């Protein structure tokens, strides 16, 4: 074979192989997708875009009650875990190391010696509550390990935590109360029917718990629970009119609730509900978009000699959509074990 013929063979082989190699450098659609009329995407472009897809976010979970530090949720691996940041601009110290994602955490609100967090086991979506002792790093299971549980708010005194659980029959999300420092104190507070229930706030004297019953995106109700007997009283009428109540927090004096509702409006508005008269006073009548209660992910700040509690903070969300995603979370996180609300930061005065 002469040199000219050999060169011709090389050119022909290269002409057939190189296009095949080029075809391999495109993004291959998922086998479940049918691609019609969509041009191929070069792997070079995909590689350049990849750096924008690989990023981490961090969410605030809880403020320490006495020190200037916080718990955040972020990930270094595949799923978010709880990290501690000890001072502004400080590094993140990872505290939990589980294969499952952590569904939020909140410090015990008087000493901050431990925090309570939620996660499922083996990805079964049946969240459990756990106590993490900061001094030892020990983790203690607080719930039964079988049912679906939703973490709720701390009591004003910081000695009890309200939560929901399907423990009784696997379906209804009943109300429970526990002192996380003493797991044997766990008890059912009230039986309810349905899966859309959740506790929202404790009264300043810890005698009452306000809770929500979620029916649909357009219909929900507020209830008042006796924190000792579990007896419940309907606060918002069931008269056939569908009204959505988006959140509730006790006023400083305990005589009323700050709530959000779409009653007589296209949007959620901030209002004050008098517990004695059940009268409703709207506070944001001039705001033409949805208002929502903002339970800051902080524990209450209390003086050591005299714990105090003041009115909640509220904010408005400038979305003109009528979708009640915030309300949906308010009621359903507790029932689906994703409730991550903690007590609102309050300042005296």
mmCIF file of C-alpha atoms in Angstrom:
data_model
loop_
_atom_site.group_PDB
_atom_site.id
_atom_site.type_symbol
_atom_site.label_atom_id
_atom_site.label_comp_id
_atom_site.label_asym_id
_atom_site.label_seq_id
_atom_site.Cartn_x
_atom_site.Cartn_y
_atom_site.Cartn_z
ATOM 1 C CA UNK A 1 0.000 0.000 0.000
ATOM 2 C CA UNK A 2 1.471 3.324 -1.063
ATOM 3 C CA UNK A 3 1.506 6.434 1.082
ATOM 4 C CA UNK A 4 -1.235 8.179 -0.905
ATOM 5 C CA UNK A 5 -3.656 5.290 -0.479
ATOM 6 C CA UNK A 6 -2.888 5.017 3.264
ATOM 7 C CA UNK A 7 -3.522 8.733 3.726
ATOM 8 C CA UNK A 8 -6.846 8.422 1.953
ATOM 9 C CA UNK A 9 -7.894 5.594 4.272
ATOM 10 C CA UNK A 10 -7.000 7.708 7.354
ATOM 11 C CA UNK A 11 -9.080 10.601 6.059
ATOM 12 C CA UNK A 12 -12.082 8.340 5.471
ATOM 13 C CA UNK A 13 -11.802 6.745 8.913
ATOM 14 C CA UNK A 14 -11.447 10.124 10.606
ATOM 15 C CA UNK A 15 -14.427 11.447 8.677
ATOM 16 C CA UNK A 16 -16.616 8.634 9.976
ATOM 17 C CA UNK A 17 -15.331 8.510 13.588
ATOM 18 C CA UNK A 18 -15.111 12.202 14.470
ATOM 19 C CA UNK A 19 -18.808 12.966 13.854
ATOM 20 C CA UNK A 20 -19.695 10.025 16.084
ATOM 21 C CA UNK A 21 -17.460 11.385 18.821
ATOM 22 C CA UNK A 22 -19.029 14.812 18.375
ATOM 23 C CA UNK A 23 -22.510 13.336 18.761
ATOM 24 C CA UNK A 24 -21.498 11.881 22.113
ATOM 25 C CA UNK A 25 -20.779 15.392 23.439
ATOM 26 C CA UNK A 26 -24.409 16.416 23.682
ATOM 27 C CA UNK A 27 -26.873 16.204 26.550
ATOM 28 C CA UNK A 28 -28.790 12.936 26.322
ATOM 29 C CA UNK A 29 -32.513 13.378 27.113
ATOM 30 C CA UNK A 30 -34.026 11.221 29.804
ATOM 31 C CA UNK A 31 -35.335 7.942 28.403
ATOM 32 C CA UNK A 32 -38.833 8.935 29.530
ATOM 33 C CA UNK A 33 -38.802 12.105 27.415
ATOM 34 C CA UNK A 34 -39.865 12.339 23.795
ATOM 35 C CA UNK A 35 -37.781 15.029 22.054
ATOM 36 C CA UNK A 36 -39.296 16.459 18.878
ATOM 37 C CA UNK A 37 -37.916 19.491 17.107
ATOM 38 C CA UNK A 38 -35.574 20.470 19.939
ATOM 39 C CA UNK A 39 -31.944 21.004 18.928
ATOM 40 C CA UNK A 40 -29.209 19.112 20.728
ATOM 41 C CA UNK A 41 -27.524 20.825 23.667
ATOM 42 C CA UNK A 42 -23.778 20.738 23.683
ATOM 43 C CA UNK A 43 -22.099 19.217 26.732
ATOM 44 C CA UNK A 44 -19.767 22.202 26.708
ATOM 45 C CA UNK A 45 -22.740 24.472 27.411
ATOM 46 C CA UNK A 46 -24.017 22.045 30.051
ATOM 47 C CA UNK A 47 -20.611 22.054 31.749
ATOM 48 C CA UNK A 48 -20.590 25.847 31.825
ATOM 49 C CA UNK A 49 -24.096 26.003 33.289
ATOM 50 C CA UNK A 50 -23.308 23.293 35.824
ATOM 51 C CA UNK A 51 -21.460 25.634 38.156
ATOM 52 C CA UNK A 52 -24.664 27.660 38.574
ATOM 53 C CA UNK A 53 -26.651 24.582 39.539
ATOM 54 C CA UNK A 54 -24.254 23.415 42.234
ATOM 55 C CA UNK A 55 -24.875 25.865 45.048
ATOM 56 C CA UNK A 56 -25.985 25.779 48.698
ATOM 57 C CA UNK A 57 -28.486 27.918 50.515
ATOM 58 C CA UNK A 58 -28.809 28.437 54.266
ATOM 59 C CA UNK A 59 -32.011 29.026 56.215
ATOM 60 C CA UNK A 60 -32.316 30.457 59.709
ATOM 61 C CA UNK A 61 -33.874 27.968 62.118
ATOM 62 C CA UNK A 62 -33.592 29.502 65.574
ATOM 63 C CA UNK A 63 -31.889 32.214 67.635
ATOM 64 C CA UNK A 64 -30.236 31.271 70.909
ATOM 65 C CA UNK A 65 -32.234 32.827 73.781
ATOM 66 C CA UNK A 66 -29.252 34.235 75.700
ATOM 67 C CA UNK A 67 -26.306 34.310 73.302
ATOM 68 C CA UNK A 68 -25.759 35.953 69.960
ATOM 69 C CA UNK A 69 -25.722 32.754 67.980
ATOM 70 C CA UNK A 70 -28.105 30.827 65.783
ATOM 71 C CA UNK A 71 -29.028 27.512 64.254
ATOM 72 C CA UNK A 72 -29.244 27.296 60.491
ATOM 73 C CA UNK A 73 -30.132 24.586 58.038
ATOM 74 C CA UNK A 74 -27.756 24.023 55.132
ATOM 75 C CA UNK A 75 -25.967 21.189 53.411
ATOM 76 C CA UNK A 76 -22.385 20.199 52.761
ATOM 77 C CA UNK A 77 -23.496 16.815 51.432
ATOM 78 C CA UNK A 78 -26.720 15.623 49.842
ATOM 79 C CA UNK A 79 -29.301 16.808 52.409
ATOM 80 C CA UNK A 80 -29.647 19.800 54.772
ATOM 81 C CA UNK A 81 -28.405 19.376 58.328
ATOM 82 C CA UNK A 82 -28.363 21.640 61.388
ATOM 83 C CA UNK A 83 -25.360 23.911 61.813
ATOM 84 C CA UNK A 84 -24.478 26.409 64.528
ATOM 85 C CA UNK A 85 -23.113 29.891 63.890
ATOM 86 C CA UNK A 86 -21.633 31.318 67.082
ATOM 87 C CA UNK A 87 -21.127 34.947 66.072
ATOM 88 C CA UNK A 88 -21.779 37.305 63.134
ATOM 89 C CA UNK A 89 -19.623 36.306 60.191
ATOM 90 C CA UNK A 90 -18.584 33.105 61.967
ATOM 91 C CA UNK A 91 -18.112 29.744 60.340
ATOM 92 C CA UNK A 92 -20.764 27.039 60.365
ATOM 93 C CA UNK A 93 -20.309 24.137 62.735
ATOM 94 C CA UNK A 94 -22.257 21.087 61.621
ATOM 95 C CA UNK A 95 -24.137 19.457 64.509
ATOM 96 C CA UNK A 96 -26.251 16.728 62.897
ATOM 97 C CA UNK A 97 -25.004 14.055 60.512
ATOM 98 C CA UNK A 98 -27.943 12.021 59.239
ATOM 99 C CA UNK A 99 -28.664 10.509 55.832
ATOM 100 C CA UNK A 100 -32.123 12.121 56.012
ATOM 101 C CA UNK A 101 -32.807 15.829 55.713
ATOM 102 C CA UNK A 102 -33.594 17.779 58.884
ATOM 103 C CA UNK A 103 -36.984 19.477 58.863
ATOM 104 C CA UNK A 104 -36.075 22.410 61.100
ATOM 105 C CA UNK A 105 -34.933 23.025 64.667
ATOM 106 C CA UNK A 106 -35.649 25.346 67.580
ATOM 107 C CA UNK A 107 -33.700 26.118 70.738
ATOM 108 C CA UNK A 108 -35.241 25.510 74.136
ATOM 109 C CA UNK A 109 -36.307 29.136 74.712
ATOM 110 C CA UNK A 110 -35.054 29.906 78.221
ATOM 111 C CA UNK A 111 -31.563 28.408 78.529
ATOM 112 C CA UNK A 112 -30.863 27.107 75.050
ATOM 113 C CA UNK A 113 -29.128 24.022 76.474
ATOM 114 C CA UNK A 114 -30.708 21.858 73.792
ATOM 115 C CA UNK A 115 -32.794 22.150 70.676
ATOM 116 C CA UNK A 116 -35.588 20.075 69.196
ATOM 117 C CA UNK A 117 -35.543 19.052 65.564
ATOM 118 C CA UNK A 118 -37.600 16.870 63.260
ATOM 119 C CA UNK A 119 -36.696 14.324 60.628
ATOM 120 C CA UNK A 120 -38.044 11.093 59.239
ATOM 121 C CA UNK A 121 -36.342 7.704 59.411
ATOM 122 C CA UNK A 122 -35.116 6.056 56.253
ATOM 123 C CA UNK A 123 -37.012 8.518 54.075
ATOM 124 C CA UNK A 124 -40.417 7.157 55.134
ATOM 125 C CA UNK A 125 -41.862 10.704 55.468
ATOM 126 C CA UNK A 126 -43.096 9.940 58.978
ATOM 127 C CA UNK A 127 -41.255 12.685 60.808
ATOM 128 C CA UNK A 128 -40.156 12.197 64.398
ATOM 129 C CA UNK A 129 -39.086 14.749 67.014
ATOM 130 C CA UNK A 130 -35.631 14.579 68.592
ATOM 131 C CA UNK A 131 -33.761 16.450 71.317
ATOM 132 C CA UNK A 132 -30.154 17.432 70.700
ATOM 133 C CA UNK A 133 -28.135 18.154 73.861
ATOM 134 C CA UNK A 134 -25.480 20.730 73.009
ATOM 135 C CA UNK A 135 -23.163 19.820 75.892
ATOM 136 C CA UNK A 136 -22.797 16.181 74.867
ATOM 137 C CA UNK A 137 -24.063 15.997 71.312
ATOM 138 C CA UNK A 138 -26.457 13.241 72.397
ATOM 139 C CA UNK A 139 -29.658 12.820 70.364
ATOM 140 C CA UNK A 140 -32.826 11.528 72.065
ATOM 141 C CA UNK A 141 -35.967 10.365 70.267
ATOM 142 C CA UNK A 142 -39.015 12.121 71.754
ATOM 143 C CA UNK A 143 -41.836 10.538 69.741
ATOM 144 C CA UNK A 144 -42.857 6.948 69.095
ATOM 145 C CA UNK A 145 -40.749 6.362 65.970
ATOM 146 C CA UNK A 146 -43.776 5.152 63.979
ATOM 147 C CA UNK A 147 -46.391 7.866 63.535
ATOM 148 C CA UNK A 148 -46.227 11.157 61.629
ATOM 149 C CA UNK A 149 -45.381 14.053 63.937
ATOM 150 C CA UNK A 150 -45.279 17.808 63.456
ATOM 151 C CA UNK A 151 -43.249 20.160 65.635
ATOM 152 C CA UNK A 152 -45.203 23.115 67.024
ATOM 153 C CA UNK A 153 -44.586 26.172 69.228
ATOM 154 C CA UNK A 154 -42.888 26.384 72.613
ATOM 155 C CA UNK A 155 -44.829 27.504 75.661
ATOM 156 C CA UNK A 156 -44.158 30.997 76.974
ATOM 157 C CA UNK A 157 -42.303 29.547 79.975
ATOM 158 C CA UNK A 158 -40.259 27.353 77.660
ATOM 159 C CA UNK A 159 -41.020 24.163 79.583
ATOM 160 C CA UNK A 160 -43.374 22.542 77.071
ATOM 161 C CA UNK A 161 -43.667 21.999 73.362
ATOM 162 C CA UNK A 162 -46.949 21.497 71.509
ATOM 163 C CA UNK A 163 -46.949 19.186 68.518
ATOM 164 C CA UNK A 164 -49.245 17.007 66.426
ATOM 165 C CA UNK A 165 -49.143 13.261 65.869
ATOM 166 C CA UNK A 166 -51.074 10.540 64.067
ATOM 167 C CA UNK A 167 -50.175 8.097 66.836
ATOM 168 C CA UNK A 168 -53.760 7.323 67.862
ATOM 169 C CA UNK A 169 -55.059 5.891 64.587
ATOM 170 C CA UNK A 170 -52.543 6.706 61.864
ATOM 171 C CA UNK A 171 -54.756 9.341 60.256
ATOM 172 C CA UNK A 172 -55.983 12.105 62.571
ATOM 173 C CA UNK A 173 -53.351 14.587 63.750
ATOM 174 C CA UNK A 174 -54.113 14.947 67.452
ATOM 175 C CA UNK A 175 -52.531 17.570 69.708
ATOM 176 C CA UNK A 176 -49.784 16.525 72.122
ATOM 177 C CA UNK A 177 -47.704 18.346 74.734
ATOM 178 C CA UNK A 178 -44.258 17.352 75.975
ATOM 179 C CA UNK A 179 -41.409 18.674 78.090
ATOM 180 C CA UNK A 180 -38.502 17.661 75.833
ATOM 181 C CA UNK A 181 -36.156 17.549 78.820
ATOM 182 C CA UNK A 182 -38.397 14.836 80.282
ATOM 183 C CA UNK A 183 -39.730 12.607 77.476
ATOM 184 C CA UNK A 184 -41.916 10.658 79.910
ATOM 185 C CA UNK A 185 -44.033 13.809 80.301
ATOM 186 C CA UNK A 186 -45.425 13.297 76.804
ATOM 187 C CA UNK A 187 -49.246 13.254 76.738
ATOM 188 C CA UNK A 188 -52.117 13.656 74.328
ATOM 189 C CA UNK A 189 -53.828 17.005 74.837
ATOM 190 C CA UNK A 190 -56.793 16.736 72.476
ATOM 191 C CA UNK A 191 -58.260 14.378 69.897
ATOM 192 C CA UNK A 192 -59.282 15.906 66.575
ATOM 193 C CA UNK A 193 -60.663 14.595 63.317
ATOM 194 C CA UNK A 194 -58.764 15.153 60.100
ATOM 195 C CA UNK A 195 -55.232 15.770 58.947
ATOM 196 C CA UNK A 196 -55.156 19.553 58.614
ATOM 197 C CA UNK A 197 -54.678 20.613 62.220
ATOM 198 C CA UNK A 198 -51.769 22.402 63.850
ATOM 199 C CA UNK A 199 -50.936 24.469 66.975
ATOM 200 C CA UNK A 200 -49.884 28.072 66.363
ATOM 201 C CA UNK A 201 -49.174 29.868 69.628
ATOM 202 C CA UNK A 202 -49.438 29.727 73.425
ATOM 203 C CA UNK A 203 -51.101 32.430 75.510
ATOM 204 C CA UNK A 204 -48.810 34.590 77.703
ATOM 205 C CA UNK A 205 -49.905 32.637 80.819
ATOM 206 C CA UNK A 206 -49.637 29.275 78.986
ATOM 207 C CA UNK A 207 -53.259 28.420 79.801
ATOM 208 C CA UNK A 208 -54.354 28.368 76.182
ATOM 209 C CA UNK A 209 -53.131 27.247 72.781
ATOM 210 C CA UNK A 210 -54.522 28.655 69.560
ATOM 211 C CA UNK A 211 -54.695 26.116 66.763
ATOM 212 C CA UNK A 212 -55.876 25.934 63.192
ATOM 213 C CA UNK A 213 -58.061 23.511 61.277
ATOM 214 C CA UNK A 214 -57.259 23.516 57.569
ATOM 215 C CA UNK A 215 -59.997 22.255 55.231
ATOM 216 C CA UNK A 216 -59.018 23.702 51.870
ATOM 217 C CA UNK A 217 -57.163 26.637 50.396
ATOM 218 C CA UNK A 218 -60.330 28.695 50.807
ATOM 219 C CA UNK A 219 -61.601 27.325 54.103
ATOM 220 C CA UNK A 220 -60.045 27.074 57.544
ATOM 221 C CA UNK A 221 -60.929 27.726 61.177
ATOM 222 C CA UNK A 222 -59.305 28.866 64.415
ATOM 223 C CA UNK A 223 -59.763 27.017 67.701
ATOM 224 C CA UNK A 224 -58.769 27.728 71.288
ATOM 225 C CA UNK A 225 -57.475 24.761 73.315
ATOM 226 C CA UNK A 226 -57.265 24.559 77.096
ATOM 227 C CA UNK A 227 -53.630 23.541 77.659
ATOM 228 C CA UNK A 228 -54.566 21.449 80.703
ATOM 229 C CA UNK A 229 -57.804 19.684 79.805
ATOM 230 C CA UNK A 230 -57.566 19.844 76.021
ATOM 231 C CA UNK A 231 -61.123 21.199 75.732
ATOM 232 C CA UNK A 232 -61.437 23.191 72.524
ATOM 233 C CA UNK A 233 -63.596 26.171 71.600
ATOM 234 C CA UNK A 234 -64.327 27.302 68.065
ATOM 235 C CA UNK A 235 -63.250 30.919 67.558
ATOM 236 C CA UNK A 236 -64.335 31.436 63.967
ATOM 237 C CA UNK A 237 -67.873 30.451 62.941
ATOM 238 C CA UNK A 238 -68.841 27.499 60.781
ATOM 239 C CA UNK A 239 -71.866 29.138 59.185
ATOM 240 C CA UNK A 240 -71.447 27.925 55.633
ATOM 241 C CA UNK A 241 -69.312 30.875 54.557
ATOM 242 C CA UNK A 242 -65.876 29.779 53.415
ATOM 243 C CA UNK A 243 -63.178 31.977 54.956
ATOM 244 C CA UNK A 244 -59.459 31.362 55.135
ATOM 245 C CA UNK A 245 -57.562 32.157 58.328
ATOM 246 C CA UNK A 246 -53.842 32.269 57.660
ATOM 247 C CA UNK A 247 -52.183 32.498 61.051
ATOM 248 C CA UNK A 248 -52.718 33.543 64.662
ATOM 249 C CA UNK A 249 -50.600 34.837 67.553
ATOM 250 C CA UNK A 250 -51.610 36.025 70.998
ATOM 251 C CA UNK A 251 -51.437 39.702 71.882
ATOM 252 C CA UNK A 252 -49.215 40.719 74.798
ATOM 253 C CA UNK A 253 -52.121 40.892 77.250
ATOM 254 C CA UNK A 254 -53.599 37.579 76.099
ATOM 255 C CA UNK A 255 -57.013 39.137 75.482
ATOM 256 C CA UNK A 256 -56.928 38.802 71.739
ATOM 257 C CA UNK A 257 -55.221 37.371 68.695
ATOM 258 C CA UNK A 258 -53.456 38.932 65.767
ATOM 259 C CA UNK A 259 -54.663 36.995 62.739
ATOM 260 C CA UNK A 260 -54.675 37.107 58.970
ATOM 261 C CA UNK A 261 -57.825 36.380 57.007
ATOM 262 C CA UNK A 262 -59.465 36.948 53.638
ATOM 263 C CA UNK A 263 -62.842 37.678 55.249
ATOM 264 C CA UNK A 264 -64.690 40.279 53.113
ATOM 265 C CA UNK A 265 -61.637 40.727 50.934
ATOM 266 C CA UNK A 266 -59.822 39.384 47.909
ATOM 267 C CA UNK A 267 -56.606 39.311 49.942
ATOM 268 C CA UNK A 268 -55.426 38.221 53.354
ATOM 269 C CA UNK A 269 -55.513 41.165 55.769
ATOM 270 C CA UNK A 270 -54.060 41.620 59.214
ATOM 271 C CA UNK A 271 -56.715 41.861 61.924
ATOM 272 C CA UNK A 272 -57.200 41.727 65.686
ATOM 273 C CA UNK A 273 -59.652 39.159 67.064
ATOM 274 C CA UNK A 274 -61.048 40.000 70.504
ATOM 275 C CA UNK A 275 -61.419 36.739 72.416
ATOM 276 C CA UNK A 276 -64.205 38.025 74.672
ATOM 277 C CA UNK A 277 -66.491 39.476 72.023
ATOM 278 C CA UNK A 278 -65.204 37.591 68.944
ATOM 279 C CA UNK A 279 -65.208 40.949 67.158
ATOM 280 C CA UNK A 280 -62.698 41.452 64.356
ATOM 281 C CA UNK A 281 -60.846 44.715 63.766
ATOM 282 C CA UNK A 282 -58.909 45.029 60.515
ATOM 283 C CA UNK A 283 -55.498 46.675 60.762
ATOM 284 C CA UNK A 284 -54.344 46.725 57.144
ATOM 285 C CA UNK A 285 -57.393 47.927 55.230
ATOM 286 C CA UNK A 286 -55.266 50.092 52.944
ATOM 287 C CA UNK A 287 -52.933 47.273 51.869
ATOM 288 C CA UNK A 288 -54.010 45.862 48.516
ATOM 289 C CA UNK A 289 -52.067 42.651 48.662
ATOM 290 C CA UNK A 290 -51.853 39.606 50.871
ATOM 291 C CA UNK A 291 -50.695 40.110 54.457
ATOM 292 C CA UNK A 292 -49.315 37.287 56.528
ATOM 293 C CA UNK A 293 -48.172 36.694 60.050
ATOM 294 C CA UNK A 294 -44.417 36.444 60.247
ATOM 295 C CA UNK A 295 -43.367 34.118 63.035
ATOM 296 C CA UNK A 296 -39.704 34.961 63.145
ATOM 297 C CA UNK A 297 -37.554 31.847 63.606
ATOM 298 C CA UNK A 298 -36.342 33.081 66.956
ATOM 299 C CA UNK A 299 -37.100 32.088 70.464
ATOM 300 C CA UNK A 300 -38.582 34.664 72.773
ATOM 301 C CA UNK A 301 -36.178 36.919 74.589
ATOM 302 C CA UNK A 302 -37.035 36.981 78.258
ATOM 303 C CA UNK A 303 -35.511 38.690 81.265
ATOM 304 C CA UNK A 304 -34.246 36.177 83.798
ATOM 305 C CA UNK A 305 -36.258 37.662 86.640
ATOM 306 C CA UNK A 306 -39.535 38.324 84.874
ATOM 307 C CA UNK A 307 -40.317 36.664 81.556
ATOM 308 C CA UNK A 308 -42.253 39.041 79.338
ATOM 309 C CA UNK A 309 -44.222 38.681 76.208
ATOM 310 C CA UNK A 310 -45.242 41.380 73.797
ATOM 311 C CA UNK A 311 -47.202 41.606 70.595
ATOM 312 C CA UNK A 312 -46.107 39.639 67.577
ATOM 313 C CA UNK A 313 -44.336 41.063 64.582
ATOM 314 C CA UNK A 314 -46.088 41.003 61.264
ATOM 315 C CA UNK A 315 -45.087 41.634 57.715
ATOM 316 C CA UNK A 316 -46.786 41.842 54.356
ATOM 317 C CA UNK A 317 -45.981 39.883 51.252
ATOM 318 C CA UNK A 318 -46.251 41.872 48.039
ATOM 319 C CA UNK A 319 -47.647 39.049 45.991
ATOM 320 C CA UNK A 320 -50.907 39.784 44.259
ATOM 321 C CA UNK A 321 -51.665 36.136 43.803
ATOM 322 C CA UNK A 322 -54.592 34.818 45.768
ATOM 323 C CA UNK A 323 -52.867 31.540 46.395
ATOM 324 C CA UNK A 324 -52.695 30.707 50.066
ATOM 325 C CA UNK A 325 -49.327 28.965 50.148
ATOM 326 C CA UNK A 326 -48.441 30.646 53.440
ATOM 327 C CA UNK A 327 -51.712 29.595 54.994
ATOM 328 C CA UNK A 328 -51.316 26.108 53.638
ATOM 329 C CA UNK A 329 -47.950 25.849 55.367
ATOM 330 C CA UNK A 330 -49.286 27.341 58.601
ATOM 331 C CA UNK A 331 -51.849 24.600 59.028
ATOM 332 C CA UNK A 332 -50.348 21.618 57.271
ATOM 333 C CA UNK A 333 -46.733 21.667 58.420
ATOM 334 C CA UNK A 334 -47.827 20.532 61.829
ATOM 335 C CA UNK A 335 -49.922 17.726 60.422
ATOM 336 C CA UNK A 336 -47.289 16.617 57.930
ATOM 337 C CA UNK A 337 -44.372 16.820 60.362
ATOM 338 C CA UNK A 338 -42.871 19.793 58.597
ATOM 339 C CA UNK A 339 -44.025 22.475 60.933
ATOM 340 C CA UNK A 340 -40.967 24.486 61.745
ATOM 341 C CA UNK A 341 -42.399 27.480 63.370
ATOM 342 C CA UNK A 342 -40.828 28.826 66.517
ATOM 343 C CA UNK A 343 -41.934 31.543 68.848
ATOM 344 C CA UNK A 344 -42.000 35.118 67.591
ATOM 345 C CA UNK A 345 -39.289 37.459 68.821
ATOM 346 C CA UNK A 346 -40.927 40.053 70.984
ATOM 347 C CA UNK A 347 -39.642 43.197 72.636
ATOM 348 C CA UNK A 348 -41.315 44.822 75.600
ATOM 349 C CA UNK A 349 -43.287 47.992 75.142
#
